[in-house]
Amino acid sequence: MAAPFVDTARITVKAGKGGNGAVSFHREKYVAAGGPDGGDGGKGGSVILEVNPHMSTLMDFRYKRKYVAGNGMDGTGKRCSGKDGENMIIKVPKGTVVRDSETNEIICDMSETDKPFVLARGGNGGWGNKHFATPTRQVPNFAKAGLPGEEREVVLELKLLADVGLVGFPNVGKSTLLSVVSKAQPKIANYHFTTLFPNLGVVYVEEGVSFVLADIPGIIEGASEGAGLGHDFLRHVDRCRLLIHVVDVSGSEGRDPVEDFEAIQAELKEYSPELAARPMLVAGNKVDAAYDRTGLEALKAHVEKLGMPFFEISAAAQMGTRELMFAAARELEHLPPITVYEPTYVARPPQVDTSAPPEIHRADDGTWIVEGPWLERLMANVNFGDYESRNWFDRQLRQSGLFDRLEEMGIHDGDIVSLYNLEFEYQR
């Protein structure tokens, strides 16, 4: 049984945290003061997208929604750095467009097999205490903590890579046409919406000349607003360089070919004016089953008046299909290559913004509460059991202007200040 066709998915990716730097001192026989030798933490693993040319659906992402890379290892003594975290490699089908879930901006377009993309970068490892030795601070009892990795929610959207797209109402013969001009084997039956997901086939016109043809499931009126299969499959026409509009001219269902043609054109224009203006060939299909040529001639006159090439075909009887494919190949020679979307996403500030001042507010019991990413990171670097490390922390707070802000807000000697799990009495 064939797997369901899934062309959208929402996933969360989280890169690994960088390892912490080590606090360590050189120990060697007969060496009284070996000095600090704490190694740096390893870099957190990144989340990386890669194209798998054998994948054709986003089905894998229906059951697994969160992808997490490995954390970096902590540094150790003897100046040994921690091991970097393992990258998380995510395979996606060719043609997958990745968007930011909040802004809908394009982050990347995975249309080339040899171009991986880093979707979430791992955090840098923290420095070991070997970096903090100075002439006046020869025994640094602190090191830096590793930085957190990036975390984001993204939407994956598969937009098939096809040169030519077949569009038209349901049951007009698009799947039959694809099956006779390529080796594709789409499901074919005489009822509407037989095709429930796009099919691709390669059309070999002559030696050295070929193109990819996509059978897009039948469009109905209101599709641009989500009716029927709606936006689910209109997106797959986005990249097509050329469209072939297939219209049933047999009259077997009592439909007017001109009205059908205009209805589909209106839906394409409503969905994307640029798409409706794309080069198009029109194929009047099922000519061998037509009761008379009234509808066929009316459509032909209407289409040629619009300046579009018109072809009389019967996909089932393989009449006129070769001429149609040759015309498509000739048209493609003059058209630009398949669209690859340029990123529109603008990187936001990192999750931990070290430039943002801590937030200060006063609790009901009079305690001054200070919190914020900058402070949280700073405290992760401090060994509060070491006098020198506490002095370094105090200097960082003063240089940041925190105490000046507390003074401006009316703090008094003896007031309690709370910094997460640390509380102290304020003294000028």
Short mmCIF file of N, CA and C in Angstrom, two decimals, residues 255-363:
data_model
loop_
_atom_site.label_atom_id
_atom_site.label_comp_id
_atom_site.label_asym_id
_atom_site.label_seq_id
_atom_site.Cartn_x
_atom_site.Cartn_y
_atom_site.Cartn_z
N ARG A 255 -20.96 19.95 -19.96
CA ARG A 255 -20.27 21.16 -19.52
C ARG A 255 -19.86 22.00 -20.72
N ASP A 256 -19.72 23.29 -20.51
CA ASP A 256 -19.28 24.22 -21.56
C ASP A 256 -17.77 24.37 -21.45
N PRO A 257 -17.00 23.97 -22.48
CA PRO A 257 -15.54 24.04 -22.41
C PRO A 257 -15.02 25.45 -22.14
N VAL A 258 -15.65 26.46 -22.74
CA VAL A 258 -15.19 27.84 -22.53
C VAL A 258 -15.39 28.26 -21.08
N GLU A 259 -16.55 27.92 -20.52
CA GLU A 259 -16.81 28.26 -19.11
C GLU A 259 -15.83 27.53 -18.18
N ASP A 260 -15.56 26.26 -18.50
CA ASP A 260 -14.60 25.51 -17.68
C ASP A 260 -13.22 26.16 -17.74
N PHE A 261 -12.81 26.53 -18.94
CA PHE A 261 -11.50 27.16 -19.13
C PHE A 261 -11.40 28.44 -18.30
N GLU A 262 -12.40 29.28 -18.39
CA GLU A 262 -12.38 30.57 -17.68
C GLU A 262 -12.46 30.37 -16.16
N ALA A 263 -13.18 29.34 -15.73
CA ALA A 263 -13.29 29.09 -14.28
C ALA A 263 -11.93 28.73 -13.69
N ILE A 264 -11.19 27.87 -14.39
CA ILE A 264 -9.86 27.49 -13.89
C ILE A 264 -8.90 28.67 -13.95
N GLN A 265 -8.99 29.45 -15.04
CA GLN A 265 -8.12 30.63 -15.15
C GLN A 265 -8.38 31.60 -13.99
N ALA A 266 -9.65 31.74 -13.63
CA ALA A 266 -10.00 32.65 -12.53
C ALA A 266 -9.43 32.15 -11.21
N GLU A 267 -9.46 30.83 -10.99
CA GLU A 267 -8.91 30.28 -9.75
C GLU A 267 -7.40 30.47 -9.69
N LEU A 268 -6.72 30.27 -10.82
CA LEU A 268 -5.27 30.48 -10.85
C LEU A 268 -4.93 31.94 -10.56
N LYS A 269 -5.70 32.83 -11.15
CA LYS A 269 -5.45 34.27 -10.96
C LYS A 269 -5.72 34.68 -9.52
N GLU A 270 -6.77 34.10 -8.93
CA GLU A 270 -7.10 34.43 -7.54
C GLU A 270 -6.01 33.94 -6.59
N TYR A 271 -5.47 32.77 -6.89
CA TYR A 271 -4.41 32.20 -6.07
C TYR A 271 -3.12 32.98 -6.24
N SER A 272 -2.78 33.31 -7.49
CA SER A 272 -1.55 34.05 -7.77
C SER A 272 -1.65 34.67 -9.17
N PRO A 273 -1.76 35.99 -9.26
CA PRO A 273 -1.81 36.64 -10.58
C PRO A 273 -0.60 36.30 -11.43
N GLU A 274 0.55 36.16 -10.78
CA GLU A 274 1.77 35.82 -11.53
C GLU A 274 1.64 34.43 -12.14
N LEU A 275 1.01 33.52 -11.41
CA LEU A 275 0.83 32.16 -11.91
C LEU A 275 -0.10 32.15 -13.12
N ALA A 276 -1.17 32.93 -13.07
CA ALA A 276 -2.12 32.98 -14.18
C ALA A 276 -1.50 33.58 -15.43
N ALA A 277 -0.48 34.41 -15.25
CA ALA A 277 0.18 35.06 -16.40
C ALA A 277 1.31 34.21 -16.97
N ARG A 278 1.55 33.05 -16.39
CA ARG A 278 2.65 32.19 -16.85
C ARG A 278 2.32 31.61 -18.23
N PRO A 279 3.34 31.32 -19.04
CA PRO A 279 3.08 30.73 -20.37
C PRO A 279 2.22 29.48 -20.26
N MET A 280 1.28 29.35 -21.20
CA MET A 280 0.31 28.26 -21.12
C MET A 280 -0.02 27.73 -22.51
N LEU A 281 -0.13 26.40 -22.59
CA LEU A 281 -0.68 25.73 -23.76
C LEU A 281 -2.04 25.18 -23.36
N VAL A 282 -2.98 25.17 -24.28
CA VAL A 282 -4.32 24.66 -23.97
C VAL A 282 -4.57 23.42 -24.82
N ALA A 283 -4.99 22.34 -24.13
CA ALA A 283 -5.25 21.08 -24.82
C ALA A 283 -6.73 20.72 -24.69
N GLY A 284 -7.44 20.70 -25.83
CA GLY A 284 -8.83 20.23 -25.84
C GLY A 284 -8.81 18.72 -25.91
N ASN A 285 -9.13 18.05 -24.81
CA ASN A 285 -8.99 16.59 -24.72
C ASN A 285 -10.31 15.88 -25.01
N LYS A 286 -10.20 14.58 -25.33
CA LYS A 286 -11.33 13.68 -25.61
C LYS A 286 -12.05 14.08 -26.90
N VAL A 287 -11.26 14.55 -27.89
CA VAL A 287 -11.89 14.94 -29.17
C VAL A 287 -12.52 13.74 -29.87
N ASP A 288 -11.98 12.54 -29.59
CA ASP A 288 -12.53 11.35 -30.24
C ASP A 288 -13.89 10.96 -29.69
N ALA A 289 -14.23 11.51 -28.51
CA ALA A 289 -15.52 11.17 -27.89
C ALA A 289 -16.52 12.31 -28.00
N ALA A 290 -16.17 13.38 -28.71
CA ALA A 290 -17.06 14.55 -28.81
C ALA A 290 -18.28 14.23 -29.67
N TYR A 291 -19.48 14.66 -29.21
CA TYR A 291 -20.70 14.45 -29.98
C TYR A 291 -20.68 15.31 -31.24
N ASP A 292 -20.19 16.52 -31.10
CA ASP A 292 -20.00 17.39 -32.26
C ASP A 292 -18.85 18.33 -31.92
N ARG A 293 -18.50 19.20 -32.85
CA ARG A 293 -17.33 20.05 -32.65
C ARG A 293 -17.70 21.46 -32.17
N THR A 294 -18.94 21.66 -31.76
CA THR A 294 -19.37 23.00 -31.36
C THR A 294 -18.54 23.53 -30.19
N GLY A 295 -18.48 22.73 -29.12
CA GLY A 295 -17.72 23.16 -27.95
C GLY A 295 -16.25 23.28 -28.24
N LEU A 296 -15.73 22.33 -29.03
CA LEU A 296 -14.30 22.35 -29.39
C LEU A 296 -13.95 23.61 -30.17
N GLU A 297 -14.75 23.93 -31.18
CA GLU A 297 -14.46 25.11 -32.01
C GLU A 297 -14.60 26.40 -31.20
N ALA A 298 -15.59 26.44 -30.31
CA ALA A 298 -15.78 27.63 -29.48
C ALA A 298 -14.57 27.85 -28.57
N LEU A 299 -14.07 26.77 -27.97
CA LEU A 299 -12.90 26.88 -27.09
C LEU A 299 -11.67 27.28 -27.90
N LYS A 300 -11.49 26.67 -29.05
CA LYS A 300 -10.33 26.98 -29.88
C LYS A 300 -10.32 28.46 -30.26
N ALA A 301 -11.47 28.99 -30.68
CA ALA A 301 -11.55 30.40 -31.06
C ALA A 301 -11.28 31.30 -29.86
N HIS A 302 -11.81 30.93 -28.72
CA HIS A 302 -11.64 31.73 -27.50
C HIS A 302 -10.17 31.77 -27.07
N VAL A 303 -9.54 30.62 -27.10
CA VAL A 303 -8.14 30.51 -26.64
C VAL A 303 -7.21 31.24 -27.60
N GLU A 304 -7.41 31.04 -28.90
CA GLU A 304 -6.53 31.68 -29.89
C GLU A 304 -6.70 33.19 -29.87
N LYS A 305 -7.89 33.66 -29.51
CA LYS A 305 -8.12 35.10 -29.37
C LYS A 305 -7.28 35.66 -28.22
N LEU A 306 -7.02 34.82 -27.21
CA LEU A 306 -6.19 35.23 -26.07
C LEU A 306 -4.70 35.09 -26.36
N GLY A 307 -4.38 34.56 -27.56
CA GLY A 307 -2.98 34.43 -27.94
C GLY A 307 -2.31 33.18 -27.40
N MET A 308 -3.09 32.18 -27.01
CA MET A 308 -2.52 30.93 -26.48
C MET A 308 -2.59 29.84 -27.53
N PRO A 309 -1.53 29.02 -27.64
CA PRO A 309 -1.56 27.89 -28.58
C PRO A 309 -2.60 26.86 -28.15
N PHE A 310 -3.34 26.32 -29.12
CA PHE A 310 -4.39 25.35 -28.83
C PHE A 310 -4.10 24.04 -29.55
N PHE A 311 -4.34 22.91 -28.85
CA PHE A 311 -4.07 21.59 -29.43
C PHE A 311 -5.28 20.70 -29.23
N GLU A 312 -5.66 19.99 -30.29
CA GLU A 312 -6.72 19.00 -30.21
C GLU A 312 -6.07 17.66 -29.92
N ILE A 313 -6.46 17.03 -28.80
CA ILE A 313 -5.83 15.76 -28.44
C ILE A 313 -6.87 14.77 -27.93
N SER A 314 -6.46 13.51 -27.92
CA SER A 314 -7.18 12.46 -27.20
C SER A 314 -6.10 11.67 -26.47
N ALA A 315 -6.00 11.87 -25.17
CA ALA A 315 -4.96 11.18 -24.41
C ALA A 315 -5.19 9.67 -24.45
N ALA A 316 -6.45 9.23 -24.34
CA ALA A 316 -6.75 7.81 -24.33
C ALA A 316 -6.36 7.14 -25.64
N ALA A 317 -6.60 7.83 -26.76
CA ALA A 317 -6.27 7.27 -28.08
C ALA A 317 -4.89 7.69 -28.55
N GLN A 318 -4.18 8.46 -27.73
CA GLN A 318 -2.83 8.97 -28.04
C GLN A 318 -2.82 9.76 -29.36
N MET A 319 -3.86 10.58 -29.54
CA MET A 319 -3.95 11.44 -30.71
C MET A 319 -3.48 12.85 -30.33
N GLY A 320 -2.51 13.38 -31.05
CA GLY A 320 -2.05 14.75 -30.85
C GLY A 320 -1.17 14.95 -29.62
N THR A 321 -0.93 13.89 -28.86
CA THR A 321 -0.14 14.05 -27.63
C THR A 321 1.33 14.31 -27.93
N ARG A 322 1.84 13.68 -28.96
CA ARG A 322 3.26 13.87 -29.31
C ARG A 322 3.50 15.32 -29.73
N GLU A 323 2.61 15.86 -30.57
CA GLU A 323 2.75 17.26 -31.01
C GLU A 323 2.69 18.21 -29.81
N LEU A 324 1.81 17.90 -28.85
CA LEU A 324 1.68 18.74 -27.66
C LEU A 324 2.98 18.74 -26.85
N MET A 325 3.59 17.57 -26.68
CA MET A 325 4.84 17.48 -25.90
C MET A 325 5.99 18.18 -26.63
N PHE A 326 6.05 18.06 -27.94
CA PHE A 326 7.09 18.77 -28.71
C PHE A 326 6.93 20.28 -28.54
N ALA A 327 5.68 20.75 -28.58
CA ALA A 327 5.43 22.18 -28.41
C ALA A 327 5.85 22.64 -27.02
N ALA A 328 5.59 21.81 -26.01
CA ALA A 328 6.00 22.16 -24.65
C ALA A 328 7.52 22.24 -24.54
N ALA A 329 8.21 21.29 -25.16
CA ALA A 329 9.68 21.29 -25.12
C ALA A 329 10.24 22.54 -25.80
N ARG A 330 9.65 22.92 -26.94
CA ARG A 330 10.12 24.13 -27.65
C ARG A 330 9.89 25.37 -26.79
N GLU A 331 8.75 25.42 -26.12
CA GLU A 331 8.44 26.57 -25.27
C GLU A 331 9.42 26.68 -24.11
N LEU A 332 9.78 25.54 -23.53
CA LEU A 332 10.68 25.53 -22.37
C LEU A 332 12.07 26.05 -22.72
N GLU A 333 12.46 25.89 -23.98
CA GLU A 333 13.79 26.36 -24.39
C GLU A 333 13.97 27.85 -24.16
N HIS A 334 12.88 28.60 -24.18
CA HIS A 334 12.97 30.06 -24.08
C HIS A 334 12.58 30.57 -22.69
N LEU A 335 12.32 29.66 -21.77
CA LEU A 335 11.87 30.08 -20.44
C LEU A 335 12.99 29.97 -19.41
N PRO A 336 12.97 30.81 -18.38
CA PRO A 336 13.99 30.73 -17.33
C PRO A 336 13.87 29.43 -16.55
N PRO A 337 14.91 29.04 -15.82
CA PRO A 337 14.89 27.79 -15.06
C PRO A 337 13.85 27.81 -13.94
N ILE A 338 13.63 26.64 -13.34
CA ILE A 338 12.66 26.50 -12.25
C ILE A 338 12.99 27.46 -11.11
N THR A 339 11.96 28.06 -10.56
CA THR A 339 12.13 29.04 -9.49
C THR A 339 12.70 28.40 -8.23
N VAL A 340 13.74 29.04 -7.70
CA VAL A 340 14.26 28.69 -6.37
C VAL A 340 14.03 29.91 -5.50
N TYR A 341 13.30 29.74 -4.42
CA TYR A 341 12.90 30.87 -3.58
C TYR A 341 14.07 31.43 -2.79
N GLU A 342 14.20 32.74 -2.81
CA GLU A 342 15.22 33.41 -2.03
C GLU A 342 14.73 33.58 -0.59
N PRO A 343 15.63 33.42 0.38
CA PRO A 343 15.22 33.61 1.78
C PRO A 343 14.71 35.02 2.03
N THR A 344 13.64 35.14 2.79
CA THR A 344 13.12 36.45 3.21
C THR A 344 13.21 36.61 4.72
N TYR A 345 13.64 35.53 5.38
CA TYR A 345 13.71 35.57 6.85
C TYR A 345 14.89 36.43 7.29
N VAL A 346 14.64 37.32 8.23
CA VAL A 346 15.69 38.15 8.81
C VAL A 346 15.97 37.62 10.21
N ALA A 347 17.23 37.27 10.45
CA ALA A 347 17.59 36.68 11.75
C ALA A 347 17.26 37.64 12.88
N ARG A 348 16.60 37.11 13.89
CA ARG A 348 16.28 37.89 15.08
C ARG A 348 17.43 37.79 16.08
N PRO A 349 17.40 38.61 17.14
CA PRO A 349 18.44 38.49 18.16
C PRO A 349 18.45 37.09 18.74
N PRO A 350 19.60 36.63 19.21
CA PRO A 350 19.68 35.29 19.79
C PRO A 350 18.75 35.15 20.99
N GLN A 351 18.49 33.90 21.33
CA GLN A 351 17.55 33.63 22.42
C GLN A 351 18.01 34.27 23.72
N VAL A 352 19.32 34.25 23.96
CA VAL A 352 19.87 34.91 25.14
C VAL A 352 20.51 36.21 24.69
N ASP A 353 19.88 37.33 24.99
CA ASP A 353 20.36 38.64 24.56
C ASP A 353 21.21 39.24 25.68
N THR A 354 22.54 39.18 25.48
CA THR A 354 23.45 39.62 26.54
C THR A 354 23.45 41.13 26.69
N SER A 355 22.90 41.86 25.73
CA SER A 355 22.91 43.32 25.81
C SER A 355 21.70 43.86 26.58
N ALA A 356 20.69 43.04 26.78
CA ALA A 356 19.47 43.51 27.45
C ALA A 356 19.73 43.63 28.95
N PRO A 357 19.43 44.79 29.56
CA PRO A 357 19.64 44.95 31.00
C PRO A 357 18.66 44.07 31.78
N PRO A 358 19.05 43.63 32.98
CA PRO A 358 18.14 42.81 33.79
C PRO A 358 16.88 43.59 34.16
N GLU A 359 15.80 42.86 34.35
CA GLU A 359 14.54 43.48 34.79
C GLU A 359 14.53 43.55 36.32
N ILE A 360 14.02 44.68 36.85
CA ILE A 360 13.97 44.88 38.30
C ILE A 360 12.53 45.19 38.71
N HIS A 361 12.03 44.48 39.70
CA HIS A 361 10.73 44.84 40.28
C HIS A 361 10.73 44.48 41.76
N ARG A 362 9.82 45.06 42.50
CA ARG A 362 9.79 44.86 43.95
C ARG A 362 8.60 44.00 44.34
N ALA A 363 8.88 42.97 45.12
CA ALA A 363 7.83 42.06 45.57
C ALA A 363 7.02 42.69 46.70
#
